[in-house]
Coordinates of C-alpha atoms in Angstrom, one line a residue:
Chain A
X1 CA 127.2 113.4 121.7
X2 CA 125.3 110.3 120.7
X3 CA 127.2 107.9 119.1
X4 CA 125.7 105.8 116.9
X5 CA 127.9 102.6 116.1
X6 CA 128.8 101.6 111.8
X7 CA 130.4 98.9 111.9
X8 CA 127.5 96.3 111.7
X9 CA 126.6 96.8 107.8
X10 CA 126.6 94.3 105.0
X11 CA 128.2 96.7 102.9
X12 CA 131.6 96.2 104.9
X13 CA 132.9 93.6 103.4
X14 CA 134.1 91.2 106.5
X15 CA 130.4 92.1 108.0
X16 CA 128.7 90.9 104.7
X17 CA 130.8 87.5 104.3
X18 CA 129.4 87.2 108.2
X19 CA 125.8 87.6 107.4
X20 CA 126.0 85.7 104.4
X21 CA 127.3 82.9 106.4
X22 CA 124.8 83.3 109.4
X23 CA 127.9 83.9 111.4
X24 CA 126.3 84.9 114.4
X25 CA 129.2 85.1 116.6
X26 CA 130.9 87.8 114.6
X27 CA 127.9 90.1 115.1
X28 CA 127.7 89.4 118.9
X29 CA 131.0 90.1 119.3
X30 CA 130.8 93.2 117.4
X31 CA 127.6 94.3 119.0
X32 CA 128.8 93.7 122.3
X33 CA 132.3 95.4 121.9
X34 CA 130.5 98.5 120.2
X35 CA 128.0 98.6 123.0
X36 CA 131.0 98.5 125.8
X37 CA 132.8 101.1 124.2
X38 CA 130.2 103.6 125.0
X39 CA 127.7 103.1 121.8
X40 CA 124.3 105.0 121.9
X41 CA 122.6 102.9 119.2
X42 CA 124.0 99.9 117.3
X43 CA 123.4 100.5 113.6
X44 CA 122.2 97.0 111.8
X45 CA 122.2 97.3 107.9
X46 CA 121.8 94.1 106.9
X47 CA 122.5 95.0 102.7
X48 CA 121.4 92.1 100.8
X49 CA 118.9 92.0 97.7
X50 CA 116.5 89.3 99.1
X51 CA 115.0 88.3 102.7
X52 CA 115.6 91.5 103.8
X53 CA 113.2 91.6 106.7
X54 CA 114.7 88.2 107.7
X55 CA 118.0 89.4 107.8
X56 CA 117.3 91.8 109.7
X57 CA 115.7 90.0 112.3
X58 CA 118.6 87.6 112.8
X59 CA 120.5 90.6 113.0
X60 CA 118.5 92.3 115.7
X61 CA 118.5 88.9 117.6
X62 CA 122.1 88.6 117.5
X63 CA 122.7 92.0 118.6
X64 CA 119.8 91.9 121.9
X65 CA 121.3 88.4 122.6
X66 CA 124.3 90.2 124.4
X67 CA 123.2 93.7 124.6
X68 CA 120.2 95.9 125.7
X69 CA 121.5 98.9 123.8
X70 CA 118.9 100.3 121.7
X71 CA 119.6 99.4 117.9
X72 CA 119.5 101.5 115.0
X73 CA 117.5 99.8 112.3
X74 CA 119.2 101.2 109.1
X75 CA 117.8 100.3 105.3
X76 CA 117.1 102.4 102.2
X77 CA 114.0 100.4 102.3
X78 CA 111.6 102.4 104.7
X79 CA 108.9 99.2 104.8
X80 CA 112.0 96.7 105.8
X81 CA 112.2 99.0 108.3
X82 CA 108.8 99.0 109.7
X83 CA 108.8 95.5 109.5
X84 CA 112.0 95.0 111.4
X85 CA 111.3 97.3 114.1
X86 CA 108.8 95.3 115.8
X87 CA 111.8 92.7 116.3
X88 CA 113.3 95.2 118.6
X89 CA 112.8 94.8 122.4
X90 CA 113.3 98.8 123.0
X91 CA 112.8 101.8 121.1
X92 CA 115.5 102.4 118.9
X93 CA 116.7 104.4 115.2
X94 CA 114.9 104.6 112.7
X95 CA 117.3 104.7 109.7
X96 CA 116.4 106.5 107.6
X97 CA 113.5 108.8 105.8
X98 CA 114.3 111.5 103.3
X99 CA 112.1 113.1 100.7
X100 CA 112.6 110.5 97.9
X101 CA 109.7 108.7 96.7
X102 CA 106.8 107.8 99.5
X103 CA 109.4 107.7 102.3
X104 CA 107.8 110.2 104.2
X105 CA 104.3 109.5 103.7
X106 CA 105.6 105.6 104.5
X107 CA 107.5 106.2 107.6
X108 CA 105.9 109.3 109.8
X109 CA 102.2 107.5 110.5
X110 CA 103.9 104.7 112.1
X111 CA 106.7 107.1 113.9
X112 CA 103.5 109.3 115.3
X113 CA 102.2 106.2 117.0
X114 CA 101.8 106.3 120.3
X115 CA 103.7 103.0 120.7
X116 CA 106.6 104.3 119.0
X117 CA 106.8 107.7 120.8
X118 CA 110.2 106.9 121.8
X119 CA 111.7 106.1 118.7
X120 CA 114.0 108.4 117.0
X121 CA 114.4 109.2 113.1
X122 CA 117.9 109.8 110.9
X123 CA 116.3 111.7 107.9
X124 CA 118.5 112.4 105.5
X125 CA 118.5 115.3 103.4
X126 CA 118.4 114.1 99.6
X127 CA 115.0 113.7 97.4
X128 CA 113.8 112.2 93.9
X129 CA 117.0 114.4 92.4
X130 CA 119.6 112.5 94.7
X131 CA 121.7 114.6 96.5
X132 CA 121.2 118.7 96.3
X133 CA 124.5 120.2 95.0
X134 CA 124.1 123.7 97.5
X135 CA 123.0 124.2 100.7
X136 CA 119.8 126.3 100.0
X137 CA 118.4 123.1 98.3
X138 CA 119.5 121.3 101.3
X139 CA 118.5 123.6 103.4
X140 CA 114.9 123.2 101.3
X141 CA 114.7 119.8 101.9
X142 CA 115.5 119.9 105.7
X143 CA 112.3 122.8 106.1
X144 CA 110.4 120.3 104.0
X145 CA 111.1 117.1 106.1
X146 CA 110.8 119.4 109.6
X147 CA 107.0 120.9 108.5
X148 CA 106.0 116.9 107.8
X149 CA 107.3 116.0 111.0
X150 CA 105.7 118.9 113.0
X151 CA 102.2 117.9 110.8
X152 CA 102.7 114.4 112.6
X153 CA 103.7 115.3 116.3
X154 CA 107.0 114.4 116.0
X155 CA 108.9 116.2 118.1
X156 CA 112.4 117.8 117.0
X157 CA 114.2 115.9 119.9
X158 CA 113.7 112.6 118.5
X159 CA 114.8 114.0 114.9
X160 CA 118.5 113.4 114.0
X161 CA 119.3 115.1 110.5
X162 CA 122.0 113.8 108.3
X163 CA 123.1 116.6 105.6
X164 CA 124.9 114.4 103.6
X165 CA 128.5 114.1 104.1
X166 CA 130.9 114.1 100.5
X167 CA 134.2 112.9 99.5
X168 CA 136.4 115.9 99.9
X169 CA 138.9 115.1 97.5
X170 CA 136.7 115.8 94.4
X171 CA 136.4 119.2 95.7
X172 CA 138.2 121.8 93.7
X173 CA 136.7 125.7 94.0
X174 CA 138.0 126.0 97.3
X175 CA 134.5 125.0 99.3
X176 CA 135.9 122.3 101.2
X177 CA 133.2 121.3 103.5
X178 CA 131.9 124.7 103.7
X179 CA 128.3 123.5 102.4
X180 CA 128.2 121.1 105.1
X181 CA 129.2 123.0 108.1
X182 CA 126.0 126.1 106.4
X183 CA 123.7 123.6 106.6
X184 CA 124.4 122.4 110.1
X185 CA 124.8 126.4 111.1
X186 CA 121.1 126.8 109.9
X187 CA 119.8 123.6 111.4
X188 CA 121.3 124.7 114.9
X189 CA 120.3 128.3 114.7
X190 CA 116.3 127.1 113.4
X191 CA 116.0 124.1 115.4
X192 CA 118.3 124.0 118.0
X193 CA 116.1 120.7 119.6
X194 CA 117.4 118.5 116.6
X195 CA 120.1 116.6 116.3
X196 CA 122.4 117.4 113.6
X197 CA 124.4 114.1 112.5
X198 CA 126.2 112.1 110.1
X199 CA 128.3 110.1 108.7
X200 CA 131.9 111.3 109.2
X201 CA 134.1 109.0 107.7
X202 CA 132.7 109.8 104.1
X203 CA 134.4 112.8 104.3
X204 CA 137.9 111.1 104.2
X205 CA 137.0 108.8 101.0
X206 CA 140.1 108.0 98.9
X207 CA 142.4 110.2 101.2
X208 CA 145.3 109.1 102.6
X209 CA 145.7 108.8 106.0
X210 CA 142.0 108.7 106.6
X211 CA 141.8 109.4 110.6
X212 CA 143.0 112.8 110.6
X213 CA 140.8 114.4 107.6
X214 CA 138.1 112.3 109.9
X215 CA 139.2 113.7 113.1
X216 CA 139.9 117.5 112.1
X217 CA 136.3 116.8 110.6
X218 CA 134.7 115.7 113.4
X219 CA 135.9 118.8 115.2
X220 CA 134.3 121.0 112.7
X221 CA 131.3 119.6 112.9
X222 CA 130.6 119.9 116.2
X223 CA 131.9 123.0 116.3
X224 CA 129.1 123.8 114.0
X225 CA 126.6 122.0 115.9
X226 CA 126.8 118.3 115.3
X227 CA 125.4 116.6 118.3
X228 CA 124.8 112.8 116.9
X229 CA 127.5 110.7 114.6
X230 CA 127.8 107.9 112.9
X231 CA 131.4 106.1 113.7
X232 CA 133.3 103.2 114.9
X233 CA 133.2 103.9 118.6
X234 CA 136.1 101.5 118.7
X235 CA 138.7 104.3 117.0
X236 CA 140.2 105.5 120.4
X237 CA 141.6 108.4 118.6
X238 CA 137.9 109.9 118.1
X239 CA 136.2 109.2 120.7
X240 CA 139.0 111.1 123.0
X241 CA 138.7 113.8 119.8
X242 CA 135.5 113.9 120.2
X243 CA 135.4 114.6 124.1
X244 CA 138.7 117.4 124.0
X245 CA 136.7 119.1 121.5
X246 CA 133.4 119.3 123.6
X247 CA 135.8 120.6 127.0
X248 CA 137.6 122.7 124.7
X249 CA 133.9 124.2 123.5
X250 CA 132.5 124.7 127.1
X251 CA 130.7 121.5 127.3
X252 CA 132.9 120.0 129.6
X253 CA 133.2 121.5 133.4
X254 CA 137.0 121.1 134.8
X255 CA 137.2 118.8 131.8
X256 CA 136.0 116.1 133.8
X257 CA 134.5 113.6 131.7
X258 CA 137.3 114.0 129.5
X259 CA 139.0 113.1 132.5
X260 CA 137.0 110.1 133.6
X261 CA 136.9 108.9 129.8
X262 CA 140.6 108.8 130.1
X263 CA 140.9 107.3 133.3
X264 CA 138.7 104.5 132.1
X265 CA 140.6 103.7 129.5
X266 CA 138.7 104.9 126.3
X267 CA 141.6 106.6 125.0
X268 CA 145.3 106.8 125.7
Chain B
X1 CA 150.3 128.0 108.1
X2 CA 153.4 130.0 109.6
X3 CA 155.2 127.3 111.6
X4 CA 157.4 128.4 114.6
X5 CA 159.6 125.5 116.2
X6 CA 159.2 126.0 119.5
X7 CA 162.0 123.0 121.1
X8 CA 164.8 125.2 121.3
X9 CA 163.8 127.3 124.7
X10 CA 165.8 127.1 127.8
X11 CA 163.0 126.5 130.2
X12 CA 162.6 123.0 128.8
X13 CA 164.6 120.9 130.9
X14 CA 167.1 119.1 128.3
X15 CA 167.6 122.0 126.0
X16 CA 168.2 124.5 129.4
X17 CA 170.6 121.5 130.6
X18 CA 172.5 121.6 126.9
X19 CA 172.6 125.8 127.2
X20 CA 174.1 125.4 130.9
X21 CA 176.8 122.9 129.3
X22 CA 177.3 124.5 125.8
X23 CA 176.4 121.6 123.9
X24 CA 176.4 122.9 120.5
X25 CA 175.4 119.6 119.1
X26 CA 172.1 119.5 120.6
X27 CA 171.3 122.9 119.5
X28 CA 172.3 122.3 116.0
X29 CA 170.8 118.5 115.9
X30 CA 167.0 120.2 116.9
X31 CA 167.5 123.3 114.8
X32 CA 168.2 121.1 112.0
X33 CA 165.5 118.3 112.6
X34 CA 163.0 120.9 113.2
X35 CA 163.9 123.1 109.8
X36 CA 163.2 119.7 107.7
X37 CA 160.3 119.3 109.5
X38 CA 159.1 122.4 107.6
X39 CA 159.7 125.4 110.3
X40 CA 159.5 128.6 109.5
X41 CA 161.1 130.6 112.0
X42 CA 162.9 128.5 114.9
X43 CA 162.8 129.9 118.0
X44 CA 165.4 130.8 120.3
X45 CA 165.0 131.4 124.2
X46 CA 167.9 131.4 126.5
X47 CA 165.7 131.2 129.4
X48 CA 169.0 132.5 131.5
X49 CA 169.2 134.5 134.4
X50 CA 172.4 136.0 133.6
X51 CA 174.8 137.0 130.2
X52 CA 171.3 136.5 128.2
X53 CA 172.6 138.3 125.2
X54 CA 175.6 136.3 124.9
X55 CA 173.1 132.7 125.6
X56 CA 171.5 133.6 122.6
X57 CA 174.9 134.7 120.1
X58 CA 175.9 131.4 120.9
X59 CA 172.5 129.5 120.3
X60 CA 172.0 131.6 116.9
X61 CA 175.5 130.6 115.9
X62 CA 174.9 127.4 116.1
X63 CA 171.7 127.3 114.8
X64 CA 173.0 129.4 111.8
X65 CA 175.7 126.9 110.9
X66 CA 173.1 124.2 110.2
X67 CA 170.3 125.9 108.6
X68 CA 169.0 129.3 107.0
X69 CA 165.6 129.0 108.4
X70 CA 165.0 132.1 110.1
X71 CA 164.8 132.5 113.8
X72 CA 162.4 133.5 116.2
X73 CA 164.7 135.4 119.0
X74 CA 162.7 134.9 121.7
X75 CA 163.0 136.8 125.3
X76 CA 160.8 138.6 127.8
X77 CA 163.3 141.0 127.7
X78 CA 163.3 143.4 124.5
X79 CA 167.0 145.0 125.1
X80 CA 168.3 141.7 125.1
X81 CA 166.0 140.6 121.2
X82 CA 167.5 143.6 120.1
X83 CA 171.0 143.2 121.2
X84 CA 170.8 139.2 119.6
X85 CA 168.8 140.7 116.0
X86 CA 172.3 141.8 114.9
X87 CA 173.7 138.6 115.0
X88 CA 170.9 136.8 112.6
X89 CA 171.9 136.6 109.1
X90 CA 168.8 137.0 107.4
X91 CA 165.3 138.9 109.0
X92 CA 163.7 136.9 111.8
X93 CA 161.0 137.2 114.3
X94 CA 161.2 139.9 117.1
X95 CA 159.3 137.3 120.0
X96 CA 157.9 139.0 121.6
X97 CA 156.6 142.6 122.4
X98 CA 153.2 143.2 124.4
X99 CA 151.6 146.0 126.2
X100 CA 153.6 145.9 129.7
X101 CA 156.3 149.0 130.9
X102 CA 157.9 150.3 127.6
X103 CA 158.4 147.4 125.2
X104 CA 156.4 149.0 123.1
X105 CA 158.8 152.3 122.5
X106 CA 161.4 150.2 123.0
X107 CA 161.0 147.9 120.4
X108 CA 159.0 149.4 117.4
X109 CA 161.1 152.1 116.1
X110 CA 163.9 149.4 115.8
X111 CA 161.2 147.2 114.3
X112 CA 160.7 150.4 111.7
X113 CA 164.1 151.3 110.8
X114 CA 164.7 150.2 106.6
X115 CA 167.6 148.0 107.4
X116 CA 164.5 145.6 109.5
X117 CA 161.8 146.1 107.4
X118 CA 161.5 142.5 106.5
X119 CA 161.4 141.1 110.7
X120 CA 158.4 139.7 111.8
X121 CA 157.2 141.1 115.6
X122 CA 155.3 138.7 117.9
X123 CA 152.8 140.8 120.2
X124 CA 151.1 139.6 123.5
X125 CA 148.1 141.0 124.2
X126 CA 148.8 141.5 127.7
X127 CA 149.8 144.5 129.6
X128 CA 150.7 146.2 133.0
X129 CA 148.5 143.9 134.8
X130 CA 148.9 140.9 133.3
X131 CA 146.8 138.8 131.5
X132 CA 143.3 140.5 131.2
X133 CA 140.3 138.5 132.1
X134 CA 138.1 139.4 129.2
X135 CA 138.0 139.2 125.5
X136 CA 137.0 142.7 125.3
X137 CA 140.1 143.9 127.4
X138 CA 142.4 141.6 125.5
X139 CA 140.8 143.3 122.2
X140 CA 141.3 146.8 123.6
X141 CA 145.4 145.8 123.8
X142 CA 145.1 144.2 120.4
X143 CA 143.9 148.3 119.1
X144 CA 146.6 150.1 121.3
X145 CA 149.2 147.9 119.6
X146 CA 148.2 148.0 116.1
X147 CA 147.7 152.3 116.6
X148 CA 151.1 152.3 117.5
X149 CA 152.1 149.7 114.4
X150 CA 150.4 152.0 112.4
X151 CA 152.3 155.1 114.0
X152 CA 155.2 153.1 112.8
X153 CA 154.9 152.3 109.6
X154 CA 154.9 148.1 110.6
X155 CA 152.7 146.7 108.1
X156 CA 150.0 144.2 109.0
X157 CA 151.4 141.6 107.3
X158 CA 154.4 141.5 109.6
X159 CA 152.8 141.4 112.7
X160 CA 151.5 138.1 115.2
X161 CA 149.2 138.4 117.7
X162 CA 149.4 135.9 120.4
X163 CA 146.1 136.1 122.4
X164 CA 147.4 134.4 125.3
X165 CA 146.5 130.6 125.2
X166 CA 145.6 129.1 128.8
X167 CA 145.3 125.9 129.8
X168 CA 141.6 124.5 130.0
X169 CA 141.6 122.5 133.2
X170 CA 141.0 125.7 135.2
X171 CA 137.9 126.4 133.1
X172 CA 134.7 126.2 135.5
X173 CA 131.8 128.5 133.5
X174 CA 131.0 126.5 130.2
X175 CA 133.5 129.0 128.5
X176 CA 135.9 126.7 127.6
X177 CA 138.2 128.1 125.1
X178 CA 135.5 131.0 123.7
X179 CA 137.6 133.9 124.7
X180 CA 140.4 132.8 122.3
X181 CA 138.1 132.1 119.5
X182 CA 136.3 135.8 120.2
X183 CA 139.4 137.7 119.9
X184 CA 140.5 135.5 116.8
X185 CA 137.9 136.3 115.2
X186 CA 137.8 140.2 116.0
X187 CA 141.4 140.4 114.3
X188 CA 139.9 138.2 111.4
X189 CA 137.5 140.8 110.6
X190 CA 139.1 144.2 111.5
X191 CA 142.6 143.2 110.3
X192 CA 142.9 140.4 107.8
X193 CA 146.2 140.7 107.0
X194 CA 147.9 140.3 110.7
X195 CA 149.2 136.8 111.5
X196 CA 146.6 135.0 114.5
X197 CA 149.1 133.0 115.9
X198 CA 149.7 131.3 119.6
X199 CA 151.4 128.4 121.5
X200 CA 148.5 125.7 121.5
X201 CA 150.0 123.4 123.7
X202 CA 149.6 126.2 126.5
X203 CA 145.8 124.5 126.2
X204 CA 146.3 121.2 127.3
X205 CA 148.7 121.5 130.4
X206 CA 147.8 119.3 133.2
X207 CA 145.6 117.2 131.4
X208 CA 145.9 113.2 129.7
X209 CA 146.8 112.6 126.2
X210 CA 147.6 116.5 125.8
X211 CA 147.9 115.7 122.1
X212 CA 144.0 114.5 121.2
X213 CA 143.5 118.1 123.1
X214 CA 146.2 120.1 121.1
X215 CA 144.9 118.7 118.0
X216 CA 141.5 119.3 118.6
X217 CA 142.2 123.1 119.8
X218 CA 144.5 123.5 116.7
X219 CA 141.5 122.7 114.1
X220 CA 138.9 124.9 116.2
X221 CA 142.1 127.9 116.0
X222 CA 142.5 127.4 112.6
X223 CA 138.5 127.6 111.8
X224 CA 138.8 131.0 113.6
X225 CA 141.5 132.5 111.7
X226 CA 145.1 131.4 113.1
X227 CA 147.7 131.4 110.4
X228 CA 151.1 131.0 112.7
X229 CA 151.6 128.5 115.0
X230 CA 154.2 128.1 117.6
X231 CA 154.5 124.2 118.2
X232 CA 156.7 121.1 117.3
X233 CA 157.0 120.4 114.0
X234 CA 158.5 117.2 114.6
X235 CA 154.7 115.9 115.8
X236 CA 153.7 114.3 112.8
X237 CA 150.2 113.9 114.0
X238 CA 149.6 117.5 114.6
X239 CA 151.2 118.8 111.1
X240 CA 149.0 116.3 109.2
X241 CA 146.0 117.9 111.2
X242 CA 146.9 121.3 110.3
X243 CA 147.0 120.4 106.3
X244 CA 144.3 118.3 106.7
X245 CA 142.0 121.3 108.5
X246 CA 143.1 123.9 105.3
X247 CA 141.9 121.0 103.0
X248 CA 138.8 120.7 105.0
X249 CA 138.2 124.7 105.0
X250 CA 138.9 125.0 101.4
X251 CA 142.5 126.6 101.2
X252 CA 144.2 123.1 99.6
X253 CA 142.3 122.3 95.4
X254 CA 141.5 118.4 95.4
X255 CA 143.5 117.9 98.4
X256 CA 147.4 118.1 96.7
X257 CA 148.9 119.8 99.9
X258 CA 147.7 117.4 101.8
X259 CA 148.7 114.5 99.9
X260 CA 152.1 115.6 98.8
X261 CA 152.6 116.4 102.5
X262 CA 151.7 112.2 103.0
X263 CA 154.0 111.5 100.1
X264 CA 157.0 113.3 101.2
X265 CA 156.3 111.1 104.6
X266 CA 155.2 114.1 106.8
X267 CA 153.1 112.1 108.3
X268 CA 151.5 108.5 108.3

């Protein structure tokens, strides 16, 4: 599972009152404890209308100040992106693409280079209409962003897709997350070298008692296929989820890294 | 979800230390904490080598005087279930019957007589030779048992199958819990209306923080079909789970199960 690490985004509030201030010890601090609890990338949104780039790059400097894990470089602006990316020391995230607008077009060229070979790609599945209501459209979108990616030499190993995780509570015709765990079926069964990912903790939006809709979530997902997520690698609770679920599913020989997780003190 | 409170069993240290010493108290103080907690049949296992039948009078006594949640009389040995069903006020569930010697013969045309037409049966799909290896062999019970159901008259609707949980540390072949889910999902399709039930905790023995395991196992059993559970309702965690996994499949509009259950202080 590759675990990439939320909790360094200017849209949380505590992280954007950091940035703001050029408080660069809160995102060291966060960056490094992220990193030691087993991160994969370190997500860096830095969410503020101007100086985007700049931001970005403080960010990044912060982050590689007390850590060499590769950083996921996360705007809904694909040429802040670009233009941040060359502040990173190793290959990292790029986060993200999806069909809206030029985003494509923008963001492959420079992912096909040879420079950039080792960089990976969170596309989301969403276009000019926002978010598809069903799966097939989804499911459109996804064939869409996979025949661009093939047209540049981007190989499906480096692509992580994110199908769009929604609020369950709004949901009343008895779909649940139904759409979400079709789309991941037909990623795995069509592409089984991609990553399916996302965003978990949407799911959970005004529920009570948030970690367990998240959890029993998470579980589904991978069940279905989900082998890269966006979470707080610091909630104990998911990461030892995360690992009983893969032993549980085969992954996990004598359960021994669940084992050694536990031993190490990643859960209790 | 068909819960079945599974604290009051004899092979459990404290509760086969309060049988030994007749402490009706203890009895009646877990029967009662686990029928708030939202059980639907408690079970009762004497878990005695000798006077079994008159182990469980006294356990159902007790439990009767506290509570009118039905009860799960629970042996290995089906003279002694069908000595103790007389002494239940109200229809329980027959635990268990299964494939091995004559339990079968023994138990079913009691289970089909008018006056027990509203018990519940509990069948083990193991036989002669113990626990088979394979899902196809555990299916193969699964049909003997429901042909002789059928033979019977015993409806569907009152029947669990138990598959035969085991734990996962002794899992060395990437199969992790598959086998399980396999034969869950054959009596999904072929008989909808039987109960998929099991002991989950079976899953987790020997390993750390058996809970994240349970919990996790529990969402991936109820994805496959299970609708009866035995576990401990008193595990606050593991309820919230369960309601949270319907929501997340679709069986609980906008989420009101689920928050009611929150509400009521189920869980936290």
């Amino acid at each position: 599972m590759i675990i990439i690490a939320e909790k360094l985004n200017g849209s949380i509030p505590s992280c954007g009152k950091a940035i703001a201030a050029r408080d660069e010890e809160y995102i060291k601090d966060l960056a490094k404890r992220q990193a030691d609890a087993g991160a994969d990338f370190i997500d860096c949104c830095a969410s503020v209308e101007n100086g985007e780039t700049e931001t970005l790059k403080w960010m990044i400097d912060a982050i590689q100040s007390v850590t060499d894990c590769p950083i996921s470089v996360d705007s809904p602006d694909v040429s802040a992106i670009i233009d941040a990316m060359q502040y990173c020391k190793k290959p990292g995230l790029f986060n993200s693409v999806s069909c809206e607008g030029n985003k494509l077009e923008l963001a492959f060229p420079i992912l096909a280079k040879p420079e950039n070979k080792d960089w990976h790609v969170m596309a989301l599945l969403c276009g000019d209409d926002g978010i598809p209501k069903t799966a097939a459209e989804r499911i459109e979108i996804f064939e869409k962003i996979m025949a661009e990616a093939k047209r540049h030499g981007i190989e499906d190993k480096r692509i992580h897709i994110d199908p769009l995780v929604e609020m369950l509570c709004t949901k009343e015709d008895g779909e649940g997350v139904s759409l979400i765990l079709e789309v991941m079926g037909h990623i795995k069964k069509t592409h089984p070298n991609v990553h399916i990912s996302g965003a978990i903790s949407n799911v959970s939006y005004n529920l009570p008692a948030r970690r367990l809709i998240n959890q029993a979530f998470t579980v589904l997902t991978i069940n279905a296929g989900m082998t890269s997520v966006v979470l707080d690698p610091l909630s104990a609770d998911l990461r030892g989820m995360i690992l009983a679920t893969e032993a549980l599913l085969g992954n996990d020989d004598y359960c021994l890294e669940y084992i050694g997780a536990y031993r190490e003190g990643l859960f209790a």
